[in-house]
Amino acid sequence: MTKSIVITGANRGIGLGLVFFFFFFRNCSRIPSRNAPKSPELQALNDPRLVIVEMDATCDDSFTNAALQVAQTVGSSGVDILISNAGVIIPVNIDAPINRKEAIKNFDVNCIATMAVTLGFKYLLKAAAKKAGHSQVVNMSSILGSVSQTWGAVAPRHFTVYSMSKAALNMYTKTLSMEWKADGIRATSIHPGWVQTDMGGEEATLTVEQSTSDMAHTIMKFGEANNGLFYDWKFEAITW
Ligand code: NDP
């Protein structure tokens, strides 16, 4: 069955990798991203099944417009899967006077923007759930956002605020999985592994292809039993 998939932050890194795997091995992708129209890799795909939409997740007008553009394309079928992948990692030194602006930016993009964008797409998720019985929100989290598995001193200390923002995102996933269940909308957090992107760096253990090919398969396996839980790219459960 053809599925409509929205992936945020799809012009580079993990988001772009997911586009390739969903696009070529699944049926359909619809992709909003801040700089997507300027991404040569996305433009090169040049396929009518792929809709590239510009969106700044931190700007209300921007994602509302993005949702409208997606709505015009998918119509009453709605959006089957929303992958909130857009994210930033802004180092904050927790042993010095806190740079509030940089701390807030981590929360704004990784957490607040994800909540706002998800709400902006709710009517499309509901429409898909009405037709197909369910739809799925996937929040791109990180193992660094697991409180039970925190690496403490092993993790770079300046990533603490990023970790906090992903832990908050995880709470949002859990809450959503309960609140929107009656509408047939499921929510699950996923950790992509340590991936060679602008954010992950060259020394990361996984290539974008390795992470996103596994993740695409994992996401397509998500069902009722996986609602409100946290997984890694290989479908291994992670404790909150
Ligand atoms: P990149 O830095 O390579 O890409 C980030 C993407 O997010 C870009 O497409 C960027 O768009 C987009 N983005 C950032 N801010 C906004 C915004 N305000 N509105 C719209 N889009 C935005 O990161 P990765 O691909 O590595 O990371 C993707 C996700 O995976 C993130 O949520 C990250 O936290 C998570 N993750 C990554 C890991 C890794 O090892 N790489 C490990 C664990 C989690 P633009 O080009 O316009 O900036």
PDB file of C-alpha atoms and ligand atoms in Angstrom:
ATOM      1  CA  MET A   1       0.000   0.000   0.000  1.00  0.00           C
ATOM      2  CA  THR A   2       1.291   3.461  -0.861  1.00  0.00           C
ATOM      3  CA  LYS A   3       2.160   5.518   2.176  1.00  0.00           C
ATOM      4  CA  SER A   4       2.684   9.243   2.483  1.00  0.00           C
ATOM      5  CA  ILE A   5       5.712  10.021   4.570  1.00  0.00           C
ATOM      6  CA  VAL A   6       6.792  13.449   5.775  1.00  0.00           C
ATOM      7  CA  ILE A   7      10.432  13.788   6.810  1.00  0.00           C
ATOM      8  CA  THR A   8      11.641  17.042   8.336  1.00  0.00           C
ATOM      9  CA  GLY A   9      15.268  18.147   7.933  1.00  0.00           C
ATOM     10  CA  ALA A  10      15.645  16.163   4.716  1.00  0.00           C
ATOM     11  CA  ASN A  11      18.143  18.240   2.759  1.00  0.00           C
ATOM     12  CA  ARG A  12      21.216  16.575   4.301  1.00  0.00           C
ATOM     13  CA  GLY A  13      22.411  13.976   6.813  1.00  0.00           C
ATOM     14  CA  ILE A  14      20.057  11.365   8.226  1.00  0.00           C
ATOM     15  CA  GLY A  15      16.910  13.007   6.813  1.00  0.00           C
ATOM     16  CA  LEU A  16      18.306  12.870   3.290  1.00  0.00           C
ATOM     17  CA  GLY A  17      19.379   9.238   3.814  1.00  0.00           C
ATOM     18  CA  LEU A  18      15.859   8.334   4.916  1.00  0.00           C
ATOM     19  CA  VAL A  19      14.451   9.956   1.784  1.00  0.00           C
ATOM     20  CA  PHE A  20      16.603   7.712  -0.404  1.00  0.00           C
ATOM     21  CA  PHE A  21      15.624   4.526   1.420  1.00  0.00           C
ATOM     22  CA  PHE A  22      11.924   5.297   1.623  1.00  0.00           C
ATOM     23  CA  PHE A  23      11.895   6.631  -1.885  1.00  0.00           C
ATOM     24  CA  PHE A  24      13.591   3.733  -3.581  1.00  0.00           C
ATOM     25  CA  PHE A  25      12.529   0.829  -1.428  1.00  0.00           C
ATOM     26  CA  ARG A  26       9.084   1.988  -0.370  1.00  0.00           C
ATOM     27  CA  ASN A  27       6.368   3.765  -2.209  1.00  0.00           C
ATOM     28  CA  CYS A  28       6.268   7.443  -1.536  1.00  0.00           C
ATOM     29  CA  SER A  29       7.900  10.317   0.320  1.00  0.00           C
ATOM     30  CA  ARG A  30       6.921  13.902   0.894  1.00  0.00           C
ATOM     31  CA  ILE A  31       9.645  15.979   2.399  1.00  0.00           C
ATOM     32  CA  PRO A  32       9.672  19.347   4.052  1.00  0.00           C
ATOM     33  CA  SER A  33      12.951  20.866   5.104  1.00  0.00           C
ATOM     34  CA  ARG A  34      14.336  24.309   5.791  1.00  0.00           C
ATOM     35  CA  ASN A  35      16.755  24.333   2.865  1.00  0.00           C
ATOM     36  CA  ALA A  36      15.248  21.474   0.871  1.00  0.00           C
ATOM     37  CA  PRO A  37      14.675  23.476  -2.312  1.00  0.00           C
ATOM     38  CA  LYS A  38      18.399  24.240  -2.337  1.00  0.00           C
ATOM     39  CA  SER A  39      19.491  20.625  -1.873  1.00  0.00           C
ATOM     40  CA  PRO A  40      20.974  19.315  -5.160  1.00  0.00           C
ATOM     41  CA  GLU A  41      20.623  15.694  -3.990  1.00  0.00           C
ATOM     42  CA  LEU A  42      16.859  16.094  -3.498  1.00  0.00           C
ATOM     43  CA  GLN A  43      16.390  18.098  -6.680  1.00  0.00           C
ATOM     44  CA  ALA A  44      18.256  15.404  -8.611  1.00  0.00           C
ATOM     45  CA  LEU A  45      15.615  12.804  -7.692  1.00  0.00           C
ATOM     46  CA  ASN A  46      13.158  14.754  -9.853  1.00  0.00           C
ATOM     47  CA  ASP A  47      10.205  12.385  -9.418  1.00  0.00           C
ATOM     48  CA  PRO A  48       6.547  13.377  -9.111  1.00  0.00           C
ATOM     49  CA  ARG A  49       6.158  11.112  -6.072  1.00  0.00           C
ATOM     50  CA  LEU A  50       8.603  13.318  -4.218  1.00  0.00           C
ATOM     51  CA  VAL A  51       7.328  16.680  -3.025  1.00  0.00           C
ATOM     52  CA  ILE A  52       9.946  19.043  -1.654  1.00  0.00           C
ATOM     53  CA  VAL A  53       8.606  21.653   0.729  1.00  0.00           C
ATOM     54  CA  GLU A  54      10.561  24.426   2.420  1.00  0.00           C
ATOM     55  CA  MET A  55      10.021  24.653   6.150  1.00  0.00           C
ATOM     56  CA  ASP A  56      11.680  26.252   9.160  1.00  0.00           C
ATOM     57  CA  ALA A  57      10.478  24.163  12.080  1.00  0.00           C
ATOM     58  CA  THR A  58      10.900  27.079  14.479  1.00  0.00           C
ATOM     59  CA  CYS A  59       8.614  29.376  12.462  1.00  0.00           C
ATOM     60  CA  ASP A  60       4.831  28.913  12.882  1.00  0.00           C
ATOM     61  CA  ASP A  61       3.905  30.414   9.496  1.00  0.00           C
ATOM     62  CA  SER A  62       6.533  28.292   7.778  1.00  0.00           C
ATOM     63  CA  PHE A  63       5.350  24.894   9.003  1.00  0.00           C
ATOM     64  CA  THR A  64       1.686  25.835   8.668  1.00  0.00           C
ATOM     65  CA  ASN A  65       2.369  26.603   5.003  1.00  0.00           C
ATOM     66  CA  ALA A  66       4.338  23.376   4.678  1.00  0.00           C
ATOM     67  CA  ALA A  67       1.393  21.389   6.088  1.00  0.00           C
ATOM     68  CA  LEU A  68      -0.958  23.125   3.640  1.00  0.00           C
ATOM     69  CA  GLN A  69       1.302  22.261   0.713  1.00  0.00           C
ATOM     70  CA  VAL A  70       1.454  18.646   1.857  1.00  0.00           C
ATOM     71  CA  ALA A  71      -2.361  18.650   2.308  1.00  0.00           C
ATOM     72  CA  GLN A  72      -2.804  19.811  -1.274  1.00  0.00           C
ATOM     73  CA  THR A  73      -0.742  16.840  -2.437  1.00  0.00           C
ATOM     74  CA  VAL A  74      -2.054  14.041  -0.242  1.00  0.00           C
ATOM     75  CA  GLY A  75      -5.693  15.195  -0.091  1.00  0.00           C
ATOM     76  CA  SER A  76      -8.017  13.156   2.092  1.00  0.00           C
ATOM     77  CA  SER A  77      -5.493  10.292   2.370  1.00  0.00           C
ATOM     78  CA  GLY A  78      -3.511  12.310   4.899  1.00  0.00           C
ATOM     79  CA  VAL A  79      -0.024  11.565   6.155  1.00  0.00           C
ATOM     80  CA  ASP A  80       0.760   8.005   7.271  1.00  0.00           C
ATOM     81  CA  ILE A  81       4.143   8.667   8.853  1.00  0.00           C
ATOM     82  CA  LEU A  82       5.613  11.922  10.181  1.00  0.00           C
ATOM     83  CA  ILE A  83       9.336  11.650  10.913  1.00  0.00           C
ATOM     84  CA  SER A  84      10.474  14.640  12.968  1.00  0.00           C
ATOM     85  CA  ASN A  85      14.155  14.460  12.181  1.00  0.00           C
ATOM     86  CA  ALA A  86      15.220  18.134  12.107  1.00  0.00           C
ATOM     87  CA  GLY A  87      17.576  18.797  14.977  1.00  0.00           C
ATOM     88  CA  VAL A  88      20.560  20.752  16.210  1.00  0.00           C
ATOM     89  CA  ILE A  89      23.348  20.155  18.687  1.00  0.00           C
ATOM     90  CA  ILE A  90      24.648  23.366  20.189  1.00  0.00           C
ATOM     91  CA  PRO A  91      27.395  22.853  22.781  1.00  0.00           C
ATOM     92  CA  VAL A  92      26.714  24.481  26.126  1.00  0.00           C
ATOM     93  CA  ASN A  93      29.385  24.535  28.812  1.00  0.00           C
ATOM     94  CA  ILE A  94      27.624  23.485  32.014  1.00  0.00           C
ATOM     95  CA  ASP A  95      30.626  24.398  34.175  1.00  0.00           C
ATOM     96  CA  ALA A  96      30.539  28.067  33.188  1.00  0.00           C
ATOM     97  CA  PRO A  97      27.826  30.715  33.359  1.00  0.00           C
ATOM     98  CA  ILE A  98      25.108  29.220  31.176  1.00  0.00           C
ATOM     99  CA  ASN A  99      24.665  30.690  27.716  1.00  0.00           C
ATOM    100  CA  ARG A 100      20.868  30.851  27.826  1.00  0.00           C
ATOM    101  CA  LYS A 101      20.467  31.650  24.140  1.00  0.00           C
ATOM    102  CA  GLU A 102      22.378  28.536  23.058  1.00  0.00           C
ATOM    103  CA  ALA A 103      20.725  26.356  25.703  1.00  0.00           C
ATOM    104  CA  ILE A 104      17.265  27.484  24.569  1.00  0.00           C
ATOM    105  CA  LYS A 105      18.118  26.869  20.894  1.00  0.00           C
ATOM    106  CA  ASN A 106      18.641  23.156  21.640  1.00  0.00           C
ATOM    107  CA  PHE A 107      15.204  22.978  23.219  1.00  0.00           C
ATOM    108  CA  ASP A 108      13.564  25.186  20.612  1.00  0.00           C
ATOM    109  CA  VAL A 109      14.520  23.075  17.584  1.00  0.00           C
ATOM    110  CA  ASN A 110      14.741  19.593  19.108  1.00  0.00           C
ATOM    111  CA  CYS A 111      11.693  19.764  21.290  1.00  0.00           C
ATOM    112  CA  ILE A 112       9.361  22.769  21.041  1.00  0.00           C
ATOM    113  CA  ALA A 113       9.523  22.933  17.228  1.00  0.00           C
ATOM    114  CA  THR A 114       8.851  19.196  17.021  1.00  0.00           C
ATOM    115  CA  MET A 115       5.757  19.616  19.206  1.00  0.00           C
ATOM    116  CA  ALA A 116       4.518  22.547  17.133  1.00  0.00           C
ATOM    117  CA  VAL A 117       5.151  20.859  13.775  1.00  0.00           C
ATOM    118  CA  THR A 118       3.499  17.635  14.950  1.00  0.00           C
ATOM    119  CA  LEU A 119       0.421  19.573  16.007  1.00  0.00           C
ATOM    120  CA  GLY A 120       0.460  21.386  12.663  1.00  0.00           C
ATOM    121  CA  PHE A 121       0.310  17.999  10.884  1.00  0.00           C
ATOM    122  CA  LYS A 122      -2.213  16.428  13.275  1.00  0.00           C
ATOM    123  CA  TYR A 123      -5.192  16.788  10.942  1.00  0.00           C
ATOM    124  CA  LEU A 124      -3.253  14.985   8.215  1.00  0.00           C
ATOM    125  CA  LEU A 125      -2.184  12.213  10.601  1.00  0.00           C
ATOM    126  CA  LYS A 126      -5.798  11.883  11.744  1.00  0.00           C
ATOM    127  CA  ALA A 127      -7.000  11.692   8.144  1.00  0.00           C
ATOM    128  CA  ALA A 128      -4.567   8.837   7.410  1.00  0.00           C
ATOM    129  CA  ALA A 129      -5.567   7.047  10.624  1.00  0.00           C
ATOM    130  CA  LYS A 130      -9.214   7.316   9.632  1.00  0.00           C
ATOM    131  CA  LYS A 131      -8.475   5.619   6.313  1.00  0.00           C
ATOM    132  CA  ALA A 132      -5.796   3.117   7.303  1.00  0.00           C
ATOM    133  CA  GLY A 133      -6.692   2.535  10.958  1.00  0.00           C
ATOM    134  CA  HIS A 134      -3.562   4.199  12.278  1.00  0.00           C
ATOM    135  CA  SER A 135      -0.770   6.640  11.506  1.00  0.00           C
ATOM    136  CA  GLN A 136       2.669   7.008  13.048  1.00  0.00           C
ATOM    137  CA  VAL A 137       4.761   9.820  14.514  1.00  0.00           C
ATOM    138  CA  VAL A 138       8.491   9.043  14.712  1.00  0.00           C
ATOM    139  CA  ASN A 139      10.596  11.408  16.789  1.00  0.00           C
ATOM    140  CA  MET A 140      14.329  11.373  16.030  1.00  0.00           C
ATOM    141  CA  SER A 141      15.793  11.115  19.497  1.00  0.00           C
ATOM    142  CA  SER A 142      19.221  10.007  20.720  1.00  0.00           C
ATOM    143  CA  ILE A 143      20.647   7.519  23.187  1.00  0.00           C
ATOM    144  CA  LEU A 144      21.957  10.683  24.874  1.00  0.00           C
ATOM    145  CA  GLY A 145      18.327  11.443  25.757  1.00  0.00           C
ATOM    146  CA  SER A 146      17.930   8.206  27.742  1.00  0.00           C
ATOM    147  CA  VAL A 147      18.049   9.043  31.451  1.00  0.00           C
ATOM    148  CA  SER A 148      18.563   5.401  32.453  1.00  0.00           C
ATOM    149  CA  GLN A 149      21.503   4.949  30.070  1.00  0.00           C
ATOM    150  CA  THR A 150      23.199   8.281  30.507  1.00  0.00           C
ATOM    151  CA  TRP A 151      26.943   8.021  30.054  1.00  0.00           C
ATOM    152  CA  GLY A 152      27.580  10.626  32.736  1.00  0.00           C
ATOM    153  CA  ALA A 153      31.194  11.728  32.617  1.00  0.00           C
ATOM    154  CA  VAL A 154      31.826   9.639  29.486  1.00  0.00           C
ATOM    155  CA  ALA A 155      29.551  11.822  27.391  1.00  0.00           C
ATOM    156  CA  PRO A 156      31.053  15.154  26.391  1.00  0.00           C
ATOM    157  CA  ARG A 157      29.806  17.439  29.169  1.00  0.00           C
ATOM    158  CA  HIS A 158      28.950  20.222  26.732  1.00  0.00           C
ATOM    159  CA  PHE A 159      26.323  17.935  25.142  1.00  0.00           C
ATOM    160  CA  THR A 160      24.320  17.821  28.388  1.00  0.00           C
ATOM    161  CA  VAL A 161      21.756  20.409  27.266  1.00  0.00           C
ATOM    162  CA  TYR A 162      21.305  18.574  23.933  1.00  0.00           C
ATOM    163  CA  SER A 163      20.727  15.370  25.960  1.00  0.00           C
ATOM    164  CA  MET A 164      18.203  17.203  28.119  1.00  0.00           C
ATOM    165  CA  SER A 165      16.332  18.374  25.015  1.00  0.00           C
ATOM    166  CA  LYS A 166      16.159  14.799  23.680  1.00  0.00           C
ATOM    167  CA  ALA A 167      14.980  13.509  27.088  1.00  0.00           C
ATOM    168  CA  ALA A 168      12.227  16.138  26.935  1.00  0.00           C
ATOM    169  CA  LEU A 169      11.416  15.018  23.395  1.00  0.00           C
ATOM    170  CA  ASN A 170      11.113  11.458  24.688  1.00  0.00           C
ATOM    171  CA  MET A 171       8.601  12.611  27.291  1.00  0.00           C
ATOM    172  CA  TYR A 172       6.650  14.243  24.491  1.00  0.00           C
ATOM    173  CA  THR A 173       6.675  10.966  22.529  1.00  0.00           C
ATOM    174  CA  LYS A 174       5.359   9.054  25.525  1.00  0.00           C
ATOM    175  CA  THR A 175       2.662  11.628  26.254  1.00  0.00           C
ATOM    176  CA  LEU A 176       1.585  11.771  22.620  1.00  0.00           C
ATOM    177  CA  SER A 177       1.322   7.992  22.445  1.00  0.00           C
ATOM    178  CA  MET A 178      -1.336   8.168  25.151  1.00  0.00           C
ATOM    179  CA  GLU A 179      -3.075  11.430  24.229  1.00  0.00           C
ATOM    180  CA  TRP A 180      -3.519  10.776  20.496  1.00  0.00           C
ATOM    181  CA  LYS A 181      -4.142   7.029  20.729  1.00  0.00           C
ATOM    182  CA  ALA A 182      -7.903   7.546  20.459  1.00  0.00           C
ATOM    183  CA  ASP A 183      -7.317   9.265  17.097  1.00  0.00           C
ATOM    184  CA  GLY A 184      -5.329   6.257  15.863  1.00  0.00           C
ATOM    185  CA  ILE A 185      -2.051   8.182  15.950  1.00  0.00           C
ATOM    186  CA  ARG A 186       0.954   6.331  17.391  1.00  0.00           C
ATOM    187  CA  ALA A 187       4.208   7.887  18.570  1.00  0.00           C
ATOM    188  CA  THR A 188       7.635   6.277  18.934  1.00  0.00           C
ATOM    189  CA  SER A 189      11.143   7.627  19.577  1.00  0.00           C
ATOM    190  CA  ILE A 190      14.112   6.318  17.622  1.00  0.00           C
ATOM    191  CA  HIS A 191      17.895   6.577  18.076  1.00  0.00           C
ATOM    192  CA  PRO A 192      19.736   6.479  14.716  1.00  0.00           C
ATOM    193  CA  GLY A 193      23.085   5.323  16.114  1.00  0.00           C
ATOM    194  CA  TRP A 194      26.212   7.441  15.904  1.00  0.00           C
ATOM    195  CA  VAL A 195      26.126   8.537  12.287  1.00  0.00           C
ATOM    196  CA  GLN A 196      28.638  10.228   9.954  1.00  0.00           C
ATOM    197  CA  THR A 197      26.864  13.521   9.300  1.00  0.00           C
ATOM    198  CA  ASP A 198      27.661  17.180   9.909  1.00  0.00           C
ATOM    199  CA  MET A 199      26.325  16.603  13.418  1.00  0.00           C
ATOM    200  CA  GLY A 200      27.806  13.145  14.085  1.00  0.00           C
ATOM    201  CA  GLY A 201      31.261  13.910  12.657  1.00  0.00           C
ATOM    202  CA  GLU A 202      33.596  11.782  10.532  1.00  0.00           C
ATOM    203  CA  GLU A 203      34.635   9.488  13.386  1.00  0.00           C
ATOM    204  CA  ALA A 204      31.066   8.221  13.914  1.00  0.00           C
ATOM    205  CA  THR A 205      30.624   4.454  13.689  1.00  0.00           C
ATOM    206  CA  LEU A 206      27.809   4.289  11.126  1.00  0.00           C
ATOM    207  CA  THR A 207      27.512   5.658   7.615  1.00  0.00           C
ATOM    208  CA  VAL A 208      24.289   7.436   6.732  1.00  0.00           C
ATOM    209  CA  GLU A 209      23.420   4.470   4.480  1.00  0.00           C
ATOM    210  CA  GLN A 210      23.918   1.905   7.278  1.00  0.00           C
ATOM    211  CA  SER A 211      21.815   3.864   9.761  1.00  0.00           C
ATOM    212  CA  THR A 212      19.018   4.910   7.443  1.00  0.00           C
ATOM    213  CA  SER A 213      18.557   1.608   5.625  1.00  0.00           C
ATOM    214  CA  ASP A 214      18.103  -0.160   8.976  1.00  0.00           C
ATOM    215  CA  MET A 215      15.987   2.669  10.342  1.00  0.00           C
ATOM    216  CA  ALA A 216      13.640   2.707   7.346  1.00  0.00           C
ATOM    217  CA  HIS A 217      13.004  -1.026   7.841  1.00  0.00           C
ATOM    218  CA  THR A 218      12.539  -0.530  11.591  1.00  0.00           C
ATOM    219  CA  ILE A 219      10.055   2.321  11.106  1.00  0.00           C
ATOM    220  CA  MET A 220       8.014   0.263   8.637  1.00  0.00           C
ATOM    221  CA  LYS A 221       7.750  -2.467  11.309  1.00  0.00           C
ATOM    222  CA  PHE A 222       6.328  -0.122  13.954  1.00  0.00           C
ATOM    223  CA  GLY A 223       2.902  -1.314  15.085  1.00  0.00           C
ATOM    224  CA  GLU A 224       0.540  -0.990  18.015  1.00  0.00           C
ATOM    225  CA  ALA A 225       2.972  -2.849  20.318  1.00  0.00           C
ATOM    226  CA  ASN A 226       5.648  -0.211  19.651  1.00  0.00           C
ATOM    227  CA  ASN A 227       3.479   2.789  20.502  1.00  0.00           C
ATOM    228  CA  GLY A 228       5.000   4.958  23.233  1.00  0.00           C
ATOM    229  CA  LEU A 229       8.377   3.204  23.249  1.00  0.00           C
ATOM    230  CA  PHE A 230      12.001   3.975  22.312  1.00  0.00           C
ATOM    231  CA  TYR A 231      14.072   1.947  19.797  1.00  0.00           C
ATOM    232  CA  ASP A 232      17.440   2.092  18.113  1.00  0.00           C
ATOM    233  CA  TRP A 233      17.980   1.903  14.349  1.00  0.00           C
ATOM    234  CA  LYS A 234      18.124  -1.912  14.487  1.00  0.00           C
ATOM    235  CA  PHE A 235      14.757  -2.183  16.296  1.00  0.00           C
ATOM    236  CA  GLU A 236      16.387  -2.926  19.672  1.00  0.00           C
ATOM    237  CA  ALA A 237      14.363  -1.456  22.539  1.00  0.00           C
ATOM    238  CA  ILE A 238      16.003   1.316  24.584  1.00  0.00           C
ATOM    239  CA  THR A 239      14.981   2.093  28.146  1.00  0.00           C
ATOM    240  CA  TRP A 240      13.870   5.672  28.774  1.00  0.00           C
TER     241      TRP A 240
HETATM  242  P1  NDP B   1      22.621  17.287  10.446  1.00  0.00           P
HETATM  243  O1  NDP B   1      23.170  18.428  11.211  1.00  0.00           O
HETATM  244  O2  NDP B   1      23.442  16.625   9.423  1.00  0.00           O
HETATM  245  O3  NDP B   1      21.211  17.705   9.762  1.00  0.00           O
HETATM  246  C1  NDP B   1      20.251  18.364  10.538  1.00  0.00           C
HETATM  247  C2  NDP B   1      19.015  18.589   9.693  1.00  0.00           C
HETATM  248  O4  NDP B   1      18.045  19.294  10.506  1.00  0.00           O
HETATM  249  C3  NDP B   1      19.298  19.481   8.476  1.00  0.00           C
HETATM  250  O5  NDP B   1      18.502  19.066   7.392  1.00  0.00           O
HETATM  251  C4  NDP B   1      18.856  20.850   8.957  1.00  0.00           C
HETATM  252  O6  NDP B   1      18.481  21.739   7.932  1.00  0.00           O
HETATM  253  C5  NDP B   1      17.644  20.453   9.787  1.00  0.00           C
HETATM  254  N1  NDP B   1      17.239  21.539  10.663  1.00  0.00           N
HETATM  255  C6  NDP B   1      17.911  22.087  11.697  1.00  0.00           C
HETATM  256  N2  NDP B   1      17.214  23.090  12.217  1.00  0.00           N
HETATM  257  C7  NDP B   1      16.062  23.171  11.500  1.00  0.00           C
HETATM  258  C8  NDP B   1      14.923  23.994  11.561  1.00  0.00           C
HETATM  259  N3  NDP B   1      14.799  24.995  12.444  1.00  0.00           N
HETATM  260  N4  NDP B   1      13.910  23.789  10.680  1.00  0.00           N
HETATM  261  C9  NDP B   1      14.000  22.816   9.741  1.00  0.00           C
HETATM  262  N5  NDP B   1      15.058  22.000   9.641  1.00  0.00           N
HETATM  263  C10 NDP B   1      16.072  22.186  10.516  1.00  0.00           C
HETATM  264  O7  NDP B   1      22.166  16.264  11.566  1.00  0.00           O
HETATM  265  P2  NDP B   1      21.892  14.660  11.473  1.00  0.00           P
HETATM  266  O8  NDP B   1      21.378  14.310  10.163  1.00  0.00           O
HETATM  267  O9  NDP B   1      23.069  13.985  12.030  1.00  0.00           O
HETATM  268  O10 NDP B   1      20.745  14.551  12.597  1.00  0.00           O
HETATM  269  C11 NDP B   1      19.374  14.339  12.295  1.00  0.00           C
HETATM  270  C12 NDP B   1      18.654  14.011  13.586  1.00  0.00           C
HETATM  271  O11 NDP B   1      19.237  12.840  14.187  1.00  0.00           O
HETATM  272  C13 NDP B   1      18.754  15.117  14.643  1.00  0.00           C
HETATM  273  O12 NDP B   1      17.512  15.251  15.298  1.00  0.00           O
HETATM  274  C14 NDP B   1      19.819  14.603  15.608  1.00  0.00           C
HETATM  275  O13 NDP B   1      19.668  15.125  16.899  1.00  0.00           O
HETATM  276  C15 NDP B   1      19.579  13.104  15.541  1.00  0.00           C
HETATM  277  N6  NDP B   1      20.733  12.301  15.938  1.00  0.00           N
HETATM  278  C16 NDP B   1      21.881  12.301  15.180  1.00  0.00           C
HETATM  279  C17 NDP B   1      22.964  11.513  15.556  1.00  0.00           C
HETATM  280  C18 NDP B   1      24.220  11.431  14.754  1.00  0.00           C
HETATM  281  O14 NDP B   1      25.137  10.690  15.168  1.00  0.00           O
HETATM  282  N7  NDP B   1      24.336  12.109  13.619  1.00  0.00           N
HETATM  283  C19 NDP B   1      22.916  10.678  16.787  1.00  0.00           C
HETATM  284  C20 NDP B   1      21.657  10.769  17.498  1.00  0.00           C
HETATM  285  C21 NDP B   1      20.619  11.544  17.073  1.00  0.00           C
HETATM  286  P3  NDP B   1      19.488  22.937   7.456  1.00  0.00           P
HETATM  287  O15 NDP B   1      20.403  22.354   6.441  1.00  0.00           O
HETATM  288  O16 NDP B   1      18.539  23.948   6.919  1.00  0.00           O
HETATM  289  O17 NDP B   1      20.231  23.394   8.681  1.00  0.00           O
END
